[in-house]
MMTF fields as JSON, N, C-alpha, C and O atoms, coordinates in Angstrom:
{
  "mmtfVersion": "1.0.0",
  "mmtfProducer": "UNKNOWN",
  "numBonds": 679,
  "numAtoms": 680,
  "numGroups": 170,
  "numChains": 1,
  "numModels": 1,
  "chainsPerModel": [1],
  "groupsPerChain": [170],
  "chainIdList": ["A"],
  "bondAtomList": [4, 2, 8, 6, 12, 10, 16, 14, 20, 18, 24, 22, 28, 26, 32, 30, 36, 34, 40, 38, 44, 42, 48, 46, 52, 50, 56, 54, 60, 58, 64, 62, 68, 66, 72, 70, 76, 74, 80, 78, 84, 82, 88, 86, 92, 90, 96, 94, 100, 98, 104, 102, 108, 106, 112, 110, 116, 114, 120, 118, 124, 122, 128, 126, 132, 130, 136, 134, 140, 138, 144, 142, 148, 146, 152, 150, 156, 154, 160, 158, 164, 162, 168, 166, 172, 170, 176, 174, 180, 178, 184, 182, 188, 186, 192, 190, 196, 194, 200, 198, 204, 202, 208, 206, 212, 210, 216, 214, 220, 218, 224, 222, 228, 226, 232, 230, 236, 234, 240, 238, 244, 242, 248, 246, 252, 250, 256, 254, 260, 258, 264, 262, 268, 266, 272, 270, 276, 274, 280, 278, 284, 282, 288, 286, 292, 290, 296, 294, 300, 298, 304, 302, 308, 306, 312, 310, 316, 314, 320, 318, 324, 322, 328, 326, 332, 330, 336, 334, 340, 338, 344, 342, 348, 346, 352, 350, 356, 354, 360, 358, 364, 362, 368, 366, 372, 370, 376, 374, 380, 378, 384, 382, 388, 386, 392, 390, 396, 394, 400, 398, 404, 402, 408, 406, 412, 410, 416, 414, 420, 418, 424, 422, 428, 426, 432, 430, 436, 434, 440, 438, 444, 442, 448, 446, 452, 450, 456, 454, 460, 458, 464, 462, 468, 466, 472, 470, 476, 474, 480, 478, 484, 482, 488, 486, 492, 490, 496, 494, 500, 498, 504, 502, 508, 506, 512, 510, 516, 514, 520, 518, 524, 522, 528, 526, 532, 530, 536, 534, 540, 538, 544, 542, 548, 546, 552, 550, 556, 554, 560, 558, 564, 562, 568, 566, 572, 570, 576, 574, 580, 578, 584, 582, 588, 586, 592, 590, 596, 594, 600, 598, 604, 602, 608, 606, 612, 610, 616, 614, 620, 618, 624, 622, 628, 626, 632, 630, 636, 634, 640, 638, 644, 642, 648, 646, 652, 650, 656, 654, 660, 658, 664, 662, 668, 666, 672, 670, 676, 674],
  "bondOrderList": [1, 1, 1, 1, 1, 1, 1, 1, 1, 1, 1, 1, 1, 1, 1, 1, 1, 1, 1, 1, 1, 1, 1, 1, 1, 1, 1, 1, 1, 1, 1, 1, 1, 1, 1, 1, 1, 1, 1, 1, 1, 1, 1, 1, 1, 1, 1, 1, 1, 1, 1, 1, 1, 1, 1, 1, 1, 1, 1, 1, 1, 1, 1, 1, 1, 1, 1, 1, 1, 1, 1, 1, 1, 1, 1, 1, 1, 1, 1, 1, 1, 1, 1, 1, 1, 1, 1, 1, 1, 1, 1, 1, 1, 1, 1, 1, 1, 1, 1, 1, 1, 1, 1, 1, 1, 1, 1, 1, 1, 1, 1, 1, 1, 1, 1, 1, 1, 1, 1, 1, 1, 1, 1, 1, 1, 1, 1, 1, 1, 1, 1, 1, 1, 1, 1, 1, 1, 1, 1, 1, 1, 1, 1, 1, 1, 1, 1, 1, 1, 1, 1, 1, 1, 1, 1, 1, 1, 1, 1, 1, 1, 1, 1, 1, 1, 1, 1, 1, 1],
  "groupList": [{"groupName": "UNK", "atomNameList": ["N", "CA", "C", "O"], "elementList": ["N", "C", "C", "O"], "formalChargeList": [0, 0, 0, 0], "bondAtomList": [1, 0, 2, 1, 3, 2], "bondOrderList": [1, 1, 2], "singleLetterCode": "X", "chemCompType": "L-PEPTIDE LINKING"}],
  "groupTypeList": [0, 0, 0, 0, 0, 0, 0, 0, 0, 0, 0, 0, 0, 0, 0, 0, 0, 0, 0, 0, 0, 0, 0, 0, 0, 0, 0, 0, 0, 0, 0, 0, 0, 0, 0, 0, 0, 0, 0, 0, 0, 0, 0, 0, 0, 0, 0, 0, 0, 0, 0, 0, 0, 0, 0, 0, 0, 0, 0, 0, 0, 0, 0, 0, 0, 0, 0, 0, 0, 0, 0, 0, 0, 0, 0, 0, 0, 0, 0, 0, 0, 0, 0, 0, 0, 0, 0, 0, 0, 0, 0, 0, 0, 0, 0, 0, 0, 0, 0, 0, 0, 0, 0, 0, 0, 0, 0, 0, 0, 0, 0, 0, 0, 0, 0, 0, 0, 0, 0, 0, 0, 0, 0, 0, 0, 0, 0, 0, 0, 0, 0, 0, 0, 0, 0, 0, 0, 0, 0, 0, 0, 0, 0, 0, 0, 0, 0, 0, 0, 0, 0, 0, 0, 0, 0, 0, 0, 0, 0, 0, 0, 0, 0, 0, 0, 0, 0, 0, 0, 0],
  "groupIdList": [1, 2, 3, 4, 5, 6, 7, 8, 9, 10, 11, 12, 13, 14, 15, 16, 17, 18, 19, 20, 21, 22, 23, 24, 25, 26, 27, 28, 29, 30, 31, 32, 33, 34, 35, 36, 37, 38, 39, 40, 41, 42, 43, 44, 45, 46, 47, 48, 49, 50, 51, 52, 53, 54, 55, 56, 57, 58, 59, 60, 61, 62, 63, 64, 65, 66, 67, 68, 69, 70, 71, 72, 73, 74, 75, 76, 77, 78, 79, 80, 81, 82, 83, 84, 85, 86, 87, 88, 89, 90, 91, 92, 93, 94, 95, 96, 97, 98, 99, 100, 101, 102, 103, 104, 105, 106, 107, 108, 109, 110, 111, 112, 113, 114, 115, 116, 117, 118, 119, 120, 121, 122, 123, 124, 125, 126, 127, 128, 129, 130, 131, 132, 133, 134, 135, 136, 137, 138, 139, 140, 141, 142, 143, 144, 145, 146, 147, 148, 149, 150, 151, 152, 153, 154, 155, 156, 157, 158, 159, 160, 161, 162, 163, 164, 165, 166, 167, 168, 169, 170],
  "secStructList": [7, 2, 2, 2, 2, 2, 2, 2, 2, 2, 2, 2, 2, 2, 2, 2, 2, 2, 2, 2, 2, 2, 2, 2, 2, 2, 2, 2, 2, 2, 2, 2, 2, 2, 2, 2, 2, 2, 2, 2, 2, 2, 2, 2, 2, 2, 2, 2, 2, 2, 6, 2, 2, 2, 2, 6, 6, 6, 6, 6, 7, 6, 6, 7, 7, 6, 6, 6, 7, 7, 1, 1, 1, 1, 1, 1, 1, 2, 2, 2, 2, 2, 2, 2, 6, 6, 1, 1, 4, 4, 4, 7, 1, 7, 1, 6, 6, 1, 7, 6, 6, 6, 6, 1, 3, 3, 3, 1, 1, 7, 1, 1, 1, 7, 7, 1, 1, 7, 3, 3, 3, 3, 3, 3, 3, 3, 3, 3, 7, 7, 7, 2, 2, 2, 2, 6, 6, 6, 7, 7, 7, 3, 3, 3, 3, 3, 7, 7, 3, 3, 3, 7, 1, 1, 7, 7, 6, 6, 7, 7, 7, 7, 7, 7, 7, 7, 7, 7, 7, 7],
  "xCoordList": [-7.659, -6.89, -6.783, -6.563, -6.965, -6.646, -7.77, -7.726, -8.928, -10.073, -10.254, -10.574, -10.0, -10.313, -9.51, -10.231, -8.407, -7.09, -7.738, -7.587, -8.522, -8.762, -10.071, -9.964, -10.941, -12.191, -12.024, -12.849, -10.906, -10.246, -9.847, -10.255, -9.301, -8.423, -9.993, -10.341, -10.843, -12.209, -12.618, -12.852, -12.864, -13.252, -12.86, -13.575, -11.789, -10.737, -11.16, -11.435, -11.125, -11.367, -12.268, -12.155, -13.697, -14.638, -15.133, -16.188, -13.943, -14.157, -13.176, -13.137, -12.311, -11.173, -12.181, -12.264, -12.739, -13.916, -14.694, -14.816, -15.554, -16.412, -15.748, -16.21, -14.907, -14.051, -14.031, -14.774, -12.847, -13.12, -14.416, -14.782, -15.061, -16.084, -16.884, -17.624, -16.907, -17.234, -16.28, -16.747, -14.732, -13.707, -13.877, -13.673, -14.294, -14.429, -15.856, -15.831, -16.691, -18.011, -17.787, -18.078, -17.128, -16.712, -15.9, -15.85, -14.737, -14.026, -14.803, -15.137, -15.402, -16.313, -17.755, -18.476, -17.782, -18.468, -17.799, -18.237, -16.669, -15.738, -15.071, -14.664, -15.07, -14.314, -16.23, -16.362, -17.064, -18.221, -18.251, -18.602, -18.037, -18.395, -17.683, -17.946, -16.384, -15.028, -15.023, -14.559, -15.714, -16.052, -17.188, -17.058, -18.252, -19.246, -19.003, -19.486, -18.037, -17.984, -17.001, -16.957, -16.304, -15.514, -16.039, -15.966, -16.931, -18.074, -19.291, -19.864, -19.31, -20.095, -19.212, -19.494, -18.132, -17.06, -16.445, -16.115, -16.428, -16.348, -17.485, -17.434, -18.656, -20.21, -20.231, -21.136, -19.658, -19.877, -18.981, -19.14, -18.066, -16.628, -17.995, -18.391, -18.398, -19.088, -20.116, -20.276, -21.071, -21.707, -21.76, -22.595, -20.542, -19.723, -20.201, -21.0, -19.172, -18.555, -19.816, -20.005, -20.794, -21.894, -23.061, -23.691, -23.01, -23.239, -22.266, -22.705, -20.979, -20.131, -20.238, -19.942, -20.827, -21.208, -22.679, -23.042, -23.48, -24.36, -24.339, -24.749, -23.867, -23.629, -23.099, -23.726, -21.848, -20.916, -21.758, -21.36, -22.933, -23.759, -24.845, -25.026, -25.644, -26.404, -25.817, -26.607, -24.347, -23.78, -23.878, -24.031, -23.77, -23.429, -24.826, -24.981, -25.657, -26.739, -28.462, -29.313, -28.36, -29.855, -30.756, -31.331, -31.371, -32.554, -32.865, -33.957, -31.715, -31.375, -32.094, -31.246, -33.301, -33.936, -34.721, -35.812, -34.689, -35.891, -37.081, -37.85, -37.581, -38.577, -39.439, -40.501, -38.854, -39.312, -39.41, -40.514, -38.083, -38.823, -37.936, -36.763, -38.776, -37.832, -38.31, -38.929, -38.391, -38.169, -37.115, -37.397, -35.981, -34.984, -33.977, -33.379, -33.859, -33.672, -31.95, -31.291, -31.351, -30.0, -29.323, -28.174, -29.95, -30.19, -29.721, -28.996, -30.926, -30.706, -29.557, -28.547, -29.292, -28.33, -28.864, -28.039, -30.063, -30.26, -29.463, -28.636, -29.98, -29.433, -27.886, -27.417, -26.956, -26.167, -25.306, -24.406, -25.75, -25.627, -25.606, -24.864, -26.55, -26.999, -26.029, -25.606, -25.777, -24.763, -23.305, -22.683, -22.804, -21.675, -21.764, -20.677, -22.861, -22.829, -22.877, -22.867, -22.969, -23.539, -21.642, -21.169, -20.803, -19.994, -18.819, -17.835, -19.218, -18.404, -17.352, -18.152, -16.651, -15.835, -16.539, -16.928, -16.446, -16.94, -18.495, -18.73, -19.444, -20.553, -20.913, -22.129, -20.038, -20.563, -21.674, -22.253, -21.624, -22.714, -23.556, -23.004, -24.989, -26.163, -26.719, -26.735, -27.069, -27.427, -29.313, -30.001, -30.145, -31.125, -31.531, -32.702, -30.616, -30.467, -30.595, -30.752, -30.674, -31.135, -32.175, -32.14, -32.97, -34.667, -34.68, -34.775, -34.589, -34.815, -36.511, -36.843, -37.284, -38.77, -39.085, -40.151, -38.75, -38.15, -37.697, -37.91, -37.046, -35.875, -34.817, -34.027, -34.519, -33.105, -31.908, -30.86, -32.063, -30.944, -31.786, -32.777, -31.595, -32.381, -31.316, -30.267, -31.784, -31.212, -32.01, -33.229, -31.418, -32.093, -32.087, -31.743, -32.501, -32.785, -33.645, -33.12, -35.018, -36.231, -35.7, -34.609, -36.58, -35.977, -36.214, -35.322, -36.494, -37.162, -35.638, -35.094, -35.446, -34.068, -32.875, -31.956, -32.57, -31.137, -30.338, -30.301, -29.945, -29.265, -28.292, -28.311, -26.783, -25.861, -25.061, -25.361, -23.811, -23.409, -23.724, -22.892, -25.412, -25.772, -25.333, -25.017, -25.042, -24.594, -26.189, -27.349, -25.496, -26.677, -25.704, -24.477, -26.733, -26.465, -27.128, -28.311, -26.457, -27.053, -26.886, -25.795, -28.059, -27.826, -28.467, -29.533, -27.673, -27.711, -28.209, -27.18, -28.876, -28.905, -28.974, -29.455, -28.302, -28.183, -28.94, -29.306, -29.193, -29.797, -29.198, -29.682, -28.063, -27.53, -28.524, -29.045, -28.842, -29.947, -29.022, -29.462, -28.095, -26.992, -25.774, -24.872, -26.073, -25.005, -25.277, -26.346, -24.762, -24.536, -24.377, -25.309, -23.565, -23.95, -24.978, -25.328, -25.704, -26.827, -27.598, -28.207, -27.67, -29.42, -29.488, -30.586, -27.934, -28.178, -28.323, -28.457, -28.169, -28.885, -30.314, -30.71, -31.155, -32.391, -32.382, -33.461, -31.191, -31.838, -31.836, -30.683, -32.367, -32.768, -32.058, -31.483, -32.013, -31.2, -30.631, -30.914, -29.977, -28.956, -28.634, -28.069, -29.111, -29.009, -27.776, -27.211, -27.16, -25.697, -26.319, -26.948, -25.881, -25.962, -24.708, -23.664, -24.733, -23.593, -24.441, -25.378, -23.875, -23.343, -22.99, -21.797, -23.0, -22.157, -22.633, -23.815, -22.117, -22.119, -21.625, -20.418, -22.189, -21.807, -22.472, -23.498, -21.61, -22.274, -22.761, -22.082, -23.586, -24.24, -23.546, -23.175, -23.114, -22.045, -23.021, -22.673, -24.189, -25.178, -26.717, -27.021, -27.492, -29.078, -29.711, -29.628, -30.449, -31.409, -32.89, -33.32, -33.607, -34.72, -35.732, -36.715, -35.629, -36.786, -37.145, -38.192, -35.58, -35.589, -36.131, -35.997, -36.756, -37.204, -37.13, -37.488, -36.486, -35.84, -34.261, -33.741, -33.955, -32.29, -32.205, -33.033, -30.977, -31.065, -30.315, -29.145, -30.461, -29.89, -28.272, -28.297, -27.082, -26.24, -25.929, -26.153, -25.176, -24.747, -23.228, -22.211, -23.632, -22.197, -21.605, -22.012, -20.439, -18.966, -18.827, -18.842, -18.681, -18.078, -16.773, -15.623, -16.895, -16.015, -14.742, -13.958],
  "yCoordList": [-165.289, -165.923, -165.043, -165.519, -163.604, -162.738, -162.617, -162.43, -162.85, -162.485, -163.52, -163.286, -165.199, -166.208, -165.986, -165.891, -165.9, -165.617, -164.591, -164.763, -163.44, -162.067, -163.073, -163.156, -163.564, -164.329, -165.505, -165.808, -165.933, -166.985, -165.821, -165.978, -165.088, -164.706, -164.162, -164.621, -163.114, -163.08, -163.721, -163.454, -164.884, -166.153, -166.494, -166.647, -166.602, -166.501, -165.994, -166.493, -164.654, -163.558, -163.786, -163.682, -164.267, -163.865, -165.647, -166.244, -165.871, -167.949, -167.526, -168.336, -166.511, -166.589, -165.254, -165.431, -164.305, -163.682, -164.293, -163.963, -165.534, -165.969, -167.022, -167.303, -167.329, -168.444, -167.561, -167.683, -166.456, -165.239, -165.081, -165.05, -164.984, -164.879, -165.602, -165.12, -166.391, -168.298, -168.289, -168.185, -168.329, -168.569, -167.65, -167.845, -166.267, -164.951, -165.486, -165.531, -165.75, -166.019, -167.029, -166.734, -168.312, -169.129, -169.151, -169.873, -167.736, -167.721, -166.617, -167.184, -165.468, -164.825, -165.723, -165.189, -166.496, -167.373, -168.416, -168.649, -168.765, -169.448, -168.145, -168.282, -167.165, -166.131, -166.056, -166.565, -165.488, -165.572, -166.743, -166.385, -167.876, -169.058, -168.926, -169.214, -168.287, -168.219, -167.252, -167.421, -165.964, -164.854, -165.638, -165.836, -165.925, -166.351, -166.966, -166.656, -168.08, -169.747, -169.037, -169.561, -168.025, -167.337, -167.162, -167.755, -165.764, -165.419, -166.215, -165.93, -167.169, -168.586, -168.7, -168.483, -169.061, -169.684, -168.563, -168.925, -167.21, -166.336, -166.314, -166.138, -166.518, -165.639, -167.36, -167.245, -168.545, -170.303, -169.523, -169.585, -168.782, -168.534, -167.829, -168.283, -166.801, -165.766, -166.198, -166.06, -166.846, -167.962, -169.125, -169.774, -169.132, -169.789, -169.44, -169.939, -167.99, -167.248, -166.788, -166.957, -166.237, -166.112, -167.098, -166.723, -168.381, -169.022, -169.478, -169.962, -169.275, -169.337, -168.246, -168.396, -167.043, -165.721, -165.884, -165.047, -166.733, -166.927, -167.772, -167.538, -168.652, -169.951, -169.44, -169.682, -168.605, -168.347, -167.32, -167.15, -166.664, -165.818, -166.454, -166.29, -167.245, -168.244, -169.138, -169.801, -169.308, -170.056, -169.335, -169.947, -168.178, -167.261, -166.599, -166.239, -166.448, -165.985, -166.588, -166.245, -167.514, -168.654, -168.218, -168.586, -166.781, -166.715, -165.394, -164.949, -165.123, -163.511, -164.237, -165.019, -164.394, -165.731, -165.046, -164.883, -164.275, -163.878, -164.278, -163.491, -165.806, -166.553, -166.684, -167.305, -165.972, -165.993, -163.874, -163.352, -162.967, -162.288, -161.03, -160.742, -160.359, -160.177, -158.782, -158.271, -157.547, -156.341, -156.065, -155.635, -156.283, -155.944, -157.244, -157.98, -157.429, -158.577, -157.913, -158.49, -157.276, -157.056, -157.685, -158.119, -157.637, -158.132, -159.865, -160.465, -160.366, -161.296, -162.906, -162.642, -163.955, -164.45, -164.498, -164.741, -164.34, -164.069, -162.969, -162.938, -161.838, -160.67, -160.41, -159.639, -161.048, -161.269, -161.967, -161.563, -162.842, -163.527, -162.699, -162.694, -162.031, -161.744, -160.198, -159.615, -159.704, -158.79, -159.055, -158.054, -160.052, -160.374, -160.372, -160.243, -160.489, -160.072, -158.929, -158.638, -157.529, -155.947, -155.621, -154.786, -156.285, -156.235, -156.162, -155.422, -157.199, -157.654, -156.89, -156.002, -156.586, -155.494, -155.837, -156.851, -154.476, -154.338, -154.245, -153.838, -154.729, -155.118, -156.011, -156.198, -156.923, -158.02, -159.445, -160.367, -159.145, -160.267, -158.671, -157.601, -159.008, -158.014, -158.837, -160.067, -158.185, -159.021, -158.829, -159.467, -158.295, -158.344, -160.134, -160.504, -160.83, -161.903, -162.501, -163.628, -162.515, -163.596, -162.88, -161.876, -163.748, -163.024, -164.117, -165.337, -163.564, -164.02, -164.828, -165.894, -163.664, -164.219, -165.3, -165.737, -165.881, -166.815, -168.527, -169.676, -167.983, -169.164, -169.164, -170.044, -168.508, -168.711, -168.276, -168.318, -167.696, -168.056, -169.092, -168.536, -170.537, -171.074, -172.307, -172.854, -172.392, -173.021, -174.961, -175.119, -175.67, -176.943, -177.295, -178.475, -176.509, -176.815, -175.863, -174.797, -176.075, -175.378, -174.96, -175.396, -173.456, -172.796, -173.9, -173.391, -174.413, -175.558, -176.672, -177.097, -176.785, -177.652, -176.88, -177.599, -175.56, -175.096, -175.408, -174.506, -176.15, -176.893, -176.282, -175.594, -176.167, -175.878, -177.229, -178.329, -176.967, -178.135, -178.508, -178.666, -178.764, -179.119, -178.631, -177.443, -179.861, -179.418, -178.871, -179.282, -177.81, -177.39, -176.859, -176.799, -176.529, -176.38, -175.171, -175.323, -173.883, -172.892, -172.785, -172.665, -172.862, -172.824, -171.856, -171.46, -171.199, -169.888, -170.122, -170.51, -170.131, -170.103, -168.657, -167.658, -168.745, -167.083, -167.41, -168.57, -166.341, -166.5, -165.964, -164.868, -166.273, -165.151, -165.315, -166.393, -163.923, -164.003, -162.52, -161.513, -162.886, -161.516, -162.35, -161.776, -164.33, -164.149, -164.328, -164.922, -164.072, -163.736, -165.564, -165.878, -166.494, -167.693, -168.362, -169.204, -168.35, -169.239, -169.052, -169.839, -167.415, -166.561, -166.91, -167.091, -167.133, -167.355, -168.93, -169.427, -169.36, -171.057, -171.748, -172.905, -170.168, -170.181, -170.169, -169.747, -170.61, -170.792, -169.356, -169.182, -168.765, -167.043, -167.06, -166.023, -168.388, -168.262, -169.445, -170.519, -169.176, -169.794, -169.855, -168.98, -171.282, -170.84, -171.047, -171.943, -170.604, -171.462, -171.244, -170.287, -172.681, -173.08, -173.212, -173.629, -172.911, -173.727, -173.483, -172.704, -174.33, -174.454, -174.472, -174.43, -174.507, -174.404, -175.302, -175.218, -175.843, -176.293, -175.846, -175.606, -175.682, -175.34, -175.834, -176.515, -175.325, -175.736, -174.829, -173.806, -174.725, -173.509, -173.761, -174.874, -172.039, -172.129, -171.957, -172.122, -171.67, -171.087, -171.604, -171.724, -171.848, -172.347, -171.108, -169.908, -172.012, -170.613, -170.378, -171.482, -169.404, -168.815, -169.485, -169.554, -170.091, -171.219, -172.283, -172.91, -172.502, -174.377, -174.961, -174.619, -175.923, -176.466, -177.842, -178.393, -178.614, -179.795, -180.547, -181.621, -179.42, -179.609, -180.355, -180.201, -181.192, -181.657, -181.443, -181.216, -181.42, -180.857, -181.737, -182.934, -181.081, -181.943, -182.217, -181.558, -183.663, -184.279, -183.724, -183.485, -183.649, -182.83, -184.238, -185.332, -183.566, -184.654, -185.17, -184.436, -186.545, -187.095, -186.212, -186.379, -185.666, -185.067, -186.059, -185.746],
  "zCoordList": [-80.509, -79.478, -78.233, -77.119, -78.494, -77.393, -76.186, -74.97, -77.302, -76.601, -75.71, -74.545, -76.335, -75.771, -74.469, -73.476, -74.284, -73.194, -72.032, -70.823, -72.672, -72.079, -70.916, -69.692, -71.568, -71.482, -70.206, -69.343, -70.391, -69.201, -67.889, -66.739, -68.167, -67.108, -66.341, -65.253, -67.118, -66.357, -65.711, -64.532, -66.315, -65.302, -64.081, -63.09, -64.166, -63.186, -61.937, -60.846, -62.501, -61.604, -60.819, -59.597, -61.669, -60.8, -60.058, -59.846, -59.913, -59.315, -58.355, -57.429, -58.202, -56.992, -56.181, -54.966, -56.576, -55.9, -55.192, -54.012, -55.828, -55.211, -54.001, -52.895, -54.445, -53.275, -52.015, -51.041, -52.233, -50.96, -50.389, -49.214, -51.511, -50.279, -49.697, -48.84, -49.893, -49.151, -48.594, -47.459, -48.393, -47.019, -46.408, -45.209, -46.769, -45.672, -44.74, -43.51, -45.305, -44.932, -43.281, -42.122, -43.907, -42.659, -41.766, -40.77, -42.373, -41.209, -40.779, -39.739, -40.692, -40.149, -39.159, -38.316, -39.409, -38.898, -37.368, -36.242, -38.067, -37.103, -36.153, -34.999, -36.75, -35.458, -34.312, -33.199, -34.89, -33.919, -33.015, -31.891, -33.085, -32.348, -31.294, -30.126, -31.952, -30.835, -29.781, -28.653, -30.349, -29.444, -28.204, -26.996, -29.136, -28.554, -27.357, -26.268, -27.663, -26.714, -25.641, -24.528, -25.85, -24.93, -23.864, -22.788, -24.436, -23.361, -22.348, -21.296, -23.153, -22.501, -21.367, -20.188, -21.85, -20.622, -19.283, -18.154, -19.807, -19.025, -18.196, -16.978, -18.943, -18.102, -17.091, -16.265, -16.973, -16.073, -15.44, -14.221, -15.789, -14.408, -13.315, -12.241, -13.94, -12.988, -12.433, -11.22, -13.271, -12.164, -11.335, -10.706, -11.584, -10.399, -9.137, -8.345, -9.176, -8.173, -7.783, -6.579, -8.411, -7.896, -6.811, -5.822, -7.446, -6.446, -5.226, -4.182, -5.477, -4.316, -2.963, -1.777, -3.762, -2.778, -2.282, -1.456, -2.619, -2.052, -0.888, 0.249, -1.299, -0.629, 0.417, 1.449, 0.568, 1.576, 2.604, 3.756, 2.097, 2.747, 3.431, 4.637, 2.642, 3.497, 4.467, 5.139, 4.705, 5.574, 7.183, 8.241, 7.03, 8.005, 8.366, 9.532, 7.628, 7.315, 6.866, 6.045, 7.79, 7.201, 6.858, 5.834, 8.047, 8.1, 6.615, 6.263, 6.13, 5.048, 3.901, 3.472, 3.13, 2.587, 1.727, 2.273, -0.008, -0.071, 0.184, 0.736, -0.214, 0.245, 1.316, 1.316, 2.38, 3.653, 3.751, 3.906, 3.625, 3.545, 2.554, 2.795, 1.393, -0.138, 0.518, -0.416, 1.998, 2.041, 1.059, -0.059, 1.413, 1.096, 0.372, 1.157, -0.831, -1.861, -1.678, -2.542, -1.158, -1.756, -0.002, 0.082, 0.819, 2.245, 2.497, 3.291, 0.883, 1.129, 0.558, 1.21, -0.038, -0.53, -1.727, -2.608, -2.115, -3.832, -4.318, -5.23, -3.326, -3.809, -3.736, -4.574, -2.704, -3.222, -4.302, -5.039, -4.171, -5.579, -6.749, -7.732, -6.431, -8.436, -8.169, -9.167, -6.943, -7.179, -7.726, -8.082, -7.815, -8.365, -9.693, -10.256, -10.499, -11.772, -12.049, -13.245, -10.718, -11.418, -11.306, -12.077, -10.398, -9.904, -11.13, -11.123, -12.25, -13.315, -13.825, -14.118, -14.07, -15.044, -16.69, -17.269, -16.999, -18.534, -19.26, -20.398, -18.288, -18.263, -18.798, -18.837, -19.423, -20.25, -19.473, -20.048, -18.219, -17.597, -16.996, -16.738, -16.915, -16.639, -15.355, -15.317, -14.548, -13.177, -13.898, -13.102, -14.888, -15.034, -15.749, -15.841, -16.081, -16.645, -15.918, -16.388, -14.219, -13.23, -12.198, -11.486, -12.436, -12.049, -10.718, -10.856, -9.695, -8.438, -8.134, -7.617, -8.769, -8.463, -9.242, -8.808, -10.064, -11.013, -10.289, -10.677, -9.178, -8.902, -9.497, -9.153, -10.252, -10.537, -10.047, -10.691, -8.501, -7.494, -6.479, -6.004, -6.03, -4.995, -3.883, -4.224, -3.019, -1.919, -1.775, -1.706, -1.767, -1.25, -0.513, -0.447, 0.796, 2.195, 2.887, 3.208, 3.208, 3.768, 4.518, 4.887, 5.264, 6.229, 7.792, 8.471, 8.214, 8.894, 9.133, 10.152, 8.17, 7.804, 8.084, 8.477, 8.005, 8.355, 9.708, 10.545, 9.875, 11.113, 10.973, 9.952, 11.972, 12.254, 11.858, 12.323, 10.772, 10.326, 9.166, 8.273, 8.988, 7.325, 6.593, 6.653, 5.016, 4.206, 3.118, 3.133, 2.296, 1.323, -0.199, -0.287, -1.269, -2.031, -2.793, -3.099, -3.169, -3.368, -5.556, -6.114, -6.215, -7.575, -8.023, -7.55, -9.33, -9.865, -11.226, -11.779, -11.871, -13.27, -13.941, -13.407, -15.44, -15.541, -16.972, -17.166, -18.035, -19.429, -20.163, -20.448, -20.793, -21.933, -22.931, -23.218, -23.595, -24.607, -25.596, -26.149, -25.479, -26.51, -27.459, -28.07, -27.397, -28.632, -29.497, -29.64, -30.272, -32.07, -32.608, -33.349, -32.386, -33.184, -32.742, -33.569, -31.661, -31.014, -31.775, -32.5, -31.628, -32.497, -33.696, -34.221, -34.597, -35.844, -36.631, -37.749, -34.95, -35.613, -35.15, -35.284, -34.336, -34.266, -33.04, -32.625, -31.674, -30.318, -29.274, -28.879, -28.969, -28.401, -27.066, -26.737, -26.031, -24.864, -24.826, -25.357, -24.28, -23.282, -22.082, -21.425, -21.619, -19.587, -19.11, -19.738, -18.293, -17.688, -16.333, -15.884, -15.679, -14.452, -13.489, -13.992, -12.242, -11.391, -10.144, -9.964, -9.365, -7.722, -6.84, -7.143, -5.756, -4.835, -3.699, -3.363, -3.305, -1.617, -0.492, -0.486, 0.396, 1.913, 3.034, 3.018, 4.369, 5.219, 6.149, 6.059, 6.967, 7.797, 8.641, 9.015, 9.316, 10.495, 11.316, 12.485, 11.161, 12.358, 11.999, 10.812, 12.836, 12.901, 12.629, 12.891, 11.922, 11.623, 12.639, 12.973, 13.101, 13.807, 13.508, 14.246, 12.345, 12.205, 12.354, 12.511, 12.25, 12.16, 13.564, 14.739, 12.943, 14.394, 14.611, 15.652, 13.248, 13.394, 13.398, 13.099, 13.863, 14.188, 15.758, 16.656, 15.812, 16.481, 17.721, 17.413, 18.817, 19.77, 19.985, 20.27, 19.832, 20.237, 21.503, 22.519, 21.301, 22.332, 22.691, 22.039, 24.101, 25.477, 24.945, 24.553, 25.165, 25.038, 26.421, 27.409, 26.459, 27.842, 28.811, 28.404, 29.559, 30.743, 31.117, 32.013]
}
């Protein structure tokens, strides 16, 4: 009878073991998603703001264009842009994650098109390729996108189809 008793409680043992570690397993699992989806949502804040610093630079700044001319890429509104990610506290966003030669800082309005007034739209895409639940359900990146809109306070040296405004009646 003792042994049978001794024999149960073993059992026991090793069925409330294995449970632990199947609920440890998923909540270890469910805390990653949470870290993860955090950082997702932190790294859309920053590319936000990143395309908001572009945007706000190409407003003031038409002709500053890597496309037209990438001497100096930190000169221009890519390069600002992608400086707001070196900018980050903590390092958790890498400004090497947005590759300019790429397109993944770009403007939708030719240099030709920058009028004084137009509206445009400056978009950033970034690649997280560092989280932990994506990788482990097989997908390697992750792009996050945003936007921005603005308007040019100034014509740009190129444009040559802007239109001349009309004098106000006296």
């Amino acid at each position: 009878m003792k042994a049978m008793m001794r024999k149960a409680r073993q059992s026991r043992k090793a069925q409330s073991i294995v449970e632990f570690a199947l609920g440890s397993f998923l909540l270890l699992m469910l805390l990653a998603a949470s870290v993860d989806l955090g950082r997702a949502f932190y790294t859309w804040i920053v590319v936000q703001n990143m395309a908001g610093e572009g945007a706000g630079y190409l407003a003031t700044q038409p002709d500053n264009d890597c496309s037209l001319d990438c001497s100096s890429v930190d000169d221009t509104f890519q390069g600002r842009a992608r400086n707001v990610a070196a900018r980050v506290m903590g390092a958790v966003i890498s400004p090497n994650n947005v590759n300019i030669a790429n397109g993944d800082v770009s403007v939708d309005v030719a240099p030709a098109q920058r009028c004084l007034g137009r509206t445009f739209n400056v978009s950033v895409s970034y690649h997280m390729n560092d989280l932990f639940f994506p990788s482990f359900l097989g997908f390697r990146t992750l792009t996050i996108g945003a936007s921005a809109p603005s308007n040019f306070t100034t014509s740009s040296s190129r444009s040559s189809n802007c239109p001349t405004p009309t004098p106000l009646p006296q």
